[in-house]
Amino acid sequence: MEDNKILTFELSDDGDELHVFGNQEGLEELLHSINSVLKSRDHDHLMTPEWAGQELTSEPMLGGGTLLNHVKIHFVKYP
């Protein structure tokens, strides 16, 4: 059920750490996005409802820090 999904990307207070929080449904959403990028060899966007998305949730899990509203996952062709 969409209302129960948790998936947030949050930076620590000092900006040195990225925390990813997710429950079963949220982490499956992340896996779906990564698999989509692998298949398309392009990129995908994950956004909160405030940024016209539905992939990420807006409730911070980390005390302090910064909630990210937009995450892009890029495929990199190397070499």
mmCIF file of N, CA and C in Angstrom:
data_model
loop_
_atom_site.group_PDB
_atom_site.id
_atom_site.type_symbol
_atom_site.label_atom_id
_atom_site.label_comp_id
_atom_site.label_asym_id
_atom_site.label_seq_id
_atom_site.Cartn_x
_atom_site.Cartn_y
_atom_site.Cartn_z
ATOM 1 N N MET A 1 0.837 -1.185 0.000
ATOM 2 C CA MET A 1 0.000 0.000 0.000
ATOM 3 C C MET A 1 0.879 1.245 0.000
ATOM 4 N N GLU A 2 0.630 2.163 -0.898
ATOM 5 C CA GLU A 2 1.460 3.346 -1.104
ATOM 6 C C GLU A 2 1.613 4.182 0.169
ATOM 7 N N ASP A 3 0.570 4.287 0.992
ATOM 8 C CA ASP A 3 0.615 5.105 2.200
ATOM 9 C C ASP A 3 1.611 4.587 3.223
ATOM 10 N N ASN A 4 1.983 3.326 3.150
ATOM 11 C CA ASN A 4 2.892 2.729 4.125
ATOM 12 C C ASN A 4 4.348 2.767 3.688
ATOM 13 N N LYS A 5 4.624 3.232 2.479
ATOM 14 C CA LYS A 5 5.985 3.221 1.952
ATOM 15 C C LYS A 5 6.853 4.237 2.690
ATOM 16 N N ILE A 6 8.093 3.828 2.962
ATOM 17 C CA ILE A 6 9.105 4.737 3.496
ATOM 18 C C ILE A 6 10.336 4.618 2.611
ATOM 19 N N LEU A 7 10.758 5.738 2.042
ATOM 20 C CA LEU A 7 12.016 5.806 1.301
ATOM 21 C C LEU A 7 12.497 7.246 1.348
ATOM 22 N N THR A 8 13.547 7.484 2.127
ATOM 23 C CA THR A 8 14.128 8.823 2.196
ATOM 24 C C THR A 8 15.632 8.746 2.001
ATOM 25 N N PHE A 9 16.178 9.808 1.422
ATOM 26 C CA PHE A 9 17.611 10.033 1.315
ATOM 27 C C PHE A 9 17.879 11.290 2.126
ATOM 28 N N GLU A 10 18.776 11.190 3.111
ATOM 29 C CA GLU A 10 19.028 12.311 4.001
ATOM 30 C C GLU A 10 20.524 12.485 4.223
ATOM 31 N N LEU A 11 20.974 13.744 4.186
ATOM 32 C CA LEU A 11 22.367 14.065 4.472
ATOM 33 C C LEU A 11 22.532 14.330 5.960
ATOM 34 N N SER A 12 23.655 13.889 6.515
ATOM 35 C CA SER A 12 23.967 14.177 7.916
ATOM 36 C C SER A 12 24.158 15.680 8.094
ATOM 37 N N ASP A 13 24.169 16.122 9.346
ATOM 38 C CA ASP A 13 24.336 17.550 9.648
ATOM 39 C C ASP A 13 25.551 18.150 8.953
ATOM 40 N N ASP A 14 26.669 17.429 8.950
ATOM 41 C CA ASP A 14 27.890 17.965 8.345
ATOM 42 C C ASP A 14 27.971 17.705 6.841
ATOM 43 N N GLY A 15 26.995 16.981 6.290
ATOM 44 C CA GLY A 15 26.963 16.726 4.850
ATOM 45 C C GLY A 15 27.929 15.658 4.381
ATOM 46 N N ASP A 16 28.599 14.981 5.316
ATOM 47 C CA ASP A 16 29.594 13.973 4.951
ATOM 48 C C ASP A 16 29.024 12.577 4.764
ATOM 49 N N GLU A 17 27.791 12.363 5.196
ATOM 50 C CA GLU A 17 27.192 11.028 5.103
ATOM 51 C C GLU A 17 25.815 11.113 4.466
ATOM 52 N N LEU A 18 25.523 10.131 3.632
ATOM 53 C CA LEU A 18 24.191 9.982 3.052
ATOM 54 C C LEU A 18 23.530 8.791 3.725
ATOM 55 N N HIS A 19 22.355 9.024 4.276
ATOM 56 C CA HIS A 19 21.581 7.958 4.919
ATOM 57 C C HIS A 19 20.389 7.636 4.028
ATOM 58 N N VAL A 20 20.174 6.364 3.775
ATOM 59 C CA VAL A 20 19.012 5.905 3.017
ATOM 60 C C VAL A 20 18.149 5.099 3.978
ATOM 61 N N PHE A 21 16.911 5.540 4.152
ATOM 62 C CA PHE A 21 15.961 4.854 5.019
ATOM 63 C C PHE A 21 14.851 4.287 4.161
ATOM 64 N N GLY A 22 14.513 3.031 4.370
ATOM 65 C CA GLY A 22 13.415 2.450 3.610
ATOM 66 C C GLY A 22 12.844 1.223 4.272
ATOM 67 N N ASN A 23 11.544 1.053 4.120
ATOM 68 C CA ASN A 23 10.909 -0.193 4.536
ATOM 69 C C ASN A 23 10.837 -1.104 3.314
ATOM 70 N N GLN A 24 10.169 -2.229 3.439
ATOM 71 C CA GLN A 24 10.093 -3.209 2.340
ATOM 72 C C GLN A 24 9.639 -2.552 1.038
ATOM 73 N N GLU A 25 8.519 -1.834 1.097
ATOM 74 C CA GLU A 25 7.965 -1.220 -0.113
ATOM 75 C C GLU A 25 8.883 -0.138 -0.673
ATOM 76 N N GLY A 26 9.469 0.659 0.198
ATOM 77 C CA GLY A 26 10.356 1.722 -0.259
ATOM 78 C C GLY A 26 11.617 1.191 -0.906
ATOM 79 N N LEU A 27 12.225 0.179 -0.301
ATOM 80 C CA LEU A 27 13.444 -0.390 -0.876
ATOM 81 C C LEU A 27 13.154 -1.128 -2.181
ATOM 82 N N GLU A 28 11.970 -1.718 -2.300
ATOM 83 C CA GLU A 28 11.577 -2.319 -3.583
ATOM 84 C C GLU A 28 11.435 -1.243 -4.651
ATOM 85 N N GLU A 29 10.937 -0.071 -4.285
ATOM 86 C CA GLU A 29 10.856 1.072 -5.211
ATOM 87 C C GLU A 29 12.254 1.459 -5.683
ATOM 88 N N LEU A 30 13.214 1.511 -4.758
ATOM 89 C CA LEU A 30 14.594 1.836 -5.101
ATOM 90 C C LEU A 30 15.188 0.783 -6.030
ATOM 91 N N LEU A 31 14.960 -0.489 -5.734
ATOM 92 C CA LEU A 31 15.438 -1.566 -6.611
ATOM 93 C C LEU A 31 14.833 -1.463 -8.006
ATOM 94 N N HIS A 32 13.551 -1.147 -8.074
ATOM 95 C CA HIS A 32 12.877 -0.982 -9.366
ATOM 96 C C HIS A 32 13.545 0.141 -10.166
ATOM 97 N N SER A 33 13.855 1.237 -9.502
ATOM 98 C CA SER A 33 14.508 2.358 -10.170
ATOM 99 C C SER A 33 15.897 1.969 -10.668
ATOM 100 N N ILE A 34 16.665 1.294 -9.835
ATOM 101 C CA ILE A 34 18.009 0.866 -10.239
ATOM 102 C C ILE A 34 17.929 -0.114 -11.407
ATOM 103 N N ASN A 35 17.014 -1.058 -11.348
ATOM 104 C CA ASN A 35 16.846 -2.007 -12.458
ATOM 105 C C ASN A 35 16.428 -1.300 -13.735
ATOM 106 N N SER A 36 15.596 -0.277 -13.619
ATOM 107 C CA SER A 36 15.178 0.507 -14.782
ATOM 108 C C SER A 36 16.374 1.213 -15.420
ATOM 109 N N VAL A 37 17.239 1.773 -14.584
ATOM 110 C CA VAL A 37 18.439 2.451 -15.086
ATOM 111 C C VAL A 37 19.379 1.448 -15.748
ATOM 112 N N LEU A 38 19.540 0.283 -15.157
ATOM 113 C CA LEU A 38 20.390 -0.745 -15.763
ATOM 114 C C LEU A 38 19.864 -1.174 -17.125
ATOM 115 N N LYS A 39 18.554 -1.300 -17.235
ATOM 116 C CA LYS A 39 17.947 -1.735 -18.492
ATOM 117 C C LYS A 39 18.019 -0.646 -19.563
ATOM 118 N N SER A 40 17.725 0.590 -19.176
ATOM 119 C CA SER A 40 17.691 1.691 -20.147
ATOM 120 C C SER A 40 19.074 2.269 -20.425
ATOM 121 N N ARG A 41 20.020 2.024 -19.501
ATOM 122 C CA ARG A 41 21.365 2.599 -19.587
ATOM 123 C C ARG A 41 21.291 4.120 -19.655
ATOM 124 N N ASP A 42 20.369 4.693 -18.890
ATOM 125 C CA ASP A 42 20.147 6.137 -18.892
ATOM 126 C C ASP A 42 20.105 6.648 -17.447
ATOM 127 N N HIS A 43 18.994 7.209 -17.014
ATOM 128 C CA HIS A 43 18.873 7.729 -15.655
ATOM 129 C C HIS A 43 17.422 7.652 -15.196
ATOM 130 N N ASP A 44 17.229 7.875 -13.906
ATOM 131 C CA ASP A 44 15.880 7.895 -13.342
ATOM 132 C C ASP A 44 15.844 8.934 -12.233
ATOM 133 N N HIS A 45 14.654 9.458 -11.973
ATOM 134 C CA HIS A 45 14.440 10.462 -10.938
ATOM 135 C C HIS A 45 13.573 9.878 -9.834
ATOM 136 N N LEU A 46 13.945 10.143 -8.612
ATOM 137 C CA LEU A 46 13.126 9.822 -7.450
ATOM 138 C C LEU A 46 12.836 11.149 -6.755
ATOM 139 N N MET A 47 11.550 11.441 -6.508
ATOM 140 C CA MET A 47 11.191 12.728 -5.917
ATOM 141 C C MET A 47 10.099 12.578 -4.868
ATOM 142 N N THR A 48 10.066 13.534 -3.955
ATOM 143 C CA THR A 48 9.018 13.606 -2.941
ATOM 144 C C THR A 48 7.767 14.232 -3.553
ATOM 145 N N PRO A 49 6.619 14.094 -2.896
ATOM 146 C CA PRO A 49 5.398 14.743 -3.382
ATOM 147 C C PRO A 49 5.557 16.261 -3.523
ATOM 148 N N GLU A 50 6.365 16.875 -2.671
ATOM 149 C CA GLU A 50 6.594 18.324 -2.760
ATOM 150 C C GLU A 50 7.289 18.717 -4.059
ATOM 151 N N TRP A 51 7.948 17.771 -4.672
ATOM 152 C CA TRP A 51 8.630 18.009 -5.942
ATOM 153 C C TRP A 51 7.918 17.270 -7.076
ATOM 154 N N ALA A 52 6.624 17.078 -6.912
ATOM 155 C CA ALA A 52 5.765 16.456 -7.932
ATOM 156 C C ALA A 52 6.119 14.996 -8.201
ATOM 157 N N GLY A 53 6.629 14.309 -7.198
ATOM 158 C CA GLY A 53 6.946 12.894 -7.343
ATOM 159 C C GLY A 53 6.173 12.056 -6.346
ATOM 160 N N GLN A 54 6.396 10.767 -6.418
ATOM 161 C CA GLN A 54 5.764 9.857 -5.465
ATOM 162 C C GLN A 54 6.707 8.741 -5.036
ATOM 163 N N GLU A 55 7.937 8.781 -5.524
ATOM 164 C CA GLU A 55 8.882 7.707 -5.242
ATOM 165 C C GLU A 55 9.496 7.828 -3.843
ATOM 166 N N LEU A 56 9.742 9.062 -3.397
ATOM 167 C CA LEU A 56 10.338 9.302 -2.084
ATOM 168 C C LEU A 56 9.284 9.815 -1.117
ATOM 169 N N THR A 57 9.499 9.539 0.159
ATOM 170 C CA THR A 57 8.601 10.057 1.186
ATOM 171 C C THR A 57 9.224 11.292 1.830
ATOM 172 N N SER A 58 8.391 12.099 2.473
ATOM 173 C CA SER A 58 8.808 13.408 2.979
ATOM 174 C C SER A 58 9.051 13.457 4.479
ATOM 175 N N GLU A 59 8.787 12.379 5.168
ATOM 176 C CA GLU A 59 8.950 12.349 6.620
ATOM 177 C C GLU A 59 10.398 12.020 6.964
ATOM 178 N N PRO A 60 11.154 12.981 7.534
ATOM 179 C CA PRO A 60 12.550 12.703 7.878
ATOM 180 C C PRO A 60 12.669 11.611 8.938
ATOM 181 N N MET A 61 13.652 10.774 8.800
ATOM 182 C CA MET A 61 13.922 9.697 9.747
ATOM 183 C C MET A 61 15.122 10.030 10.629
ATOM 184 N N LEU A 62 15.982 10.911 10.158
ATOM 185 C CA LEU A 62 17.227 11.266 10.835
ATOM 186 C C LEU A 62 16.991 12.521 11.664
ATOM 187 N N GLY A 63 17.393 12.499 12.920
ATOM 188 C CA GLY A 63 17.306 13.715 13.729
ATOM 189 C C GLY A 63 18.307 14.731 13.215
ATOM 190 N N GLY A 64 17.839 15.869 12.751
ATOM 191 C CA GLY A 64 18.731 16.840 12.123
ATOM 192 C C GLY A 64 18.987 16.421 10.690
ATOM 193 N N GLY A 65 20.001 16.958 10.088
ATOM 194 C CA GLY A 65 20.310 16.595 8.713
ATOM 195 C C GLY A 65 19.378 17.254 7.720
ATOM 196 N N THR A 66 19.523 16.871 6.470
ATOM 197 C CA THR A 66 18.766 17.468 5.376
ATOM 198 C C THR A 66 18.093 16.386 4.557
ATOM 199 N N LEU A 67 16.786 16.479 4.435
ATOM 200 C CA LEU A 67 16.017 15.565 3.595
ATOM 201 C C LEU A 67 16.192 15.975 2.138
ATOM 202 N N LEU A 68 16.526 15.028 1.276
ATOM 203 C CA LEU A 68 16.656 15.320 -0.149
ATOM 204 C C LEU A 68 15.317 15.078 -0.836
ATOM 205 N N ASN A 69 14.859 16.066 -1.608
ATOM 206 C CA ASN A 69 13.587 15.975 -2.317
ATOM 207 C C ASN A 69 13.720 15.398 -3.716
ATOM 208 N N HIS A 70 14.940 15.341 -4.230
ATOM 209 C CA HIS A 70 15.152 14.868 -5.598
ATOM 210 C C HIS A 70 16.459 14.084 -5.649
ATOM 211 N N VAL A 71 16.374 12.841 -6.074
ATOM 212 C CA VAL A 71 17.545 11.979 -6.234
ATOM 213 C C VAL A 71 17.558 11.493 -7.676
ATOM 214 N N LYS A 72 18.687 11.672 -8.360
ATOM 215 C CA LYS A 72 18.857 11.154 -9.724
ATOM 216 C C LYS A 72 19.826 9.986 -9.671
ATOM 217 N N ILE A 73 19.453 8.914 -10.344
ATOM 218 C CA ILE A 73 20.322 7.748 -10.465
ATOM 219 C C ILE A 73 20.764 7.683 -11.919
ATOM 220 N N HIS A 74 22.074 7.758 -12.143
ATOM 221 C CA HIS A 74 22.630 7.811 -13.497
ATOM 222 C C HIS A 74 23.378 6.522 -13.830
ATOM 223 N N PHE A 75 23.220 6.061 -15.053
ATOM 224 C CA PHE A 75 24.054 4.980 -15.577
ATOM 225 C C PHE A 75 25.315 5.623 -16.138
ATOM 226 N N VAL A 76 26.473 5.085 -15.789
ATOM 227 C CA VAL A 76 27.742 5.615 -16.278
ATOM 228 C C VAL A 76 28.389 4.569 -17.165
ATOM 229 N N LYS A 77 28.662 4.962 -18.403
ATOM 230 C CA LYS A 77 29.364 4.078 -19.336
ATOM 231 C C LYS A 77 30.856 4.306 -19.140
ATOM 232 N N TYR A 78 31.524 3.308 -18.592
ATOM 233 C CA TYR A 78 32.947 3.464 -18.307
ATOM 234 C C TYR A 78 33.680 2.239 -18.779
ATOM 235 N N PRO A 79 34.740 2.465 -19.296
ATOM 236 C CA PRO A 79 35.319 2.940 -20.544
ATOM 237 C C PRO A 79 34.610 2.451 -21.740
#
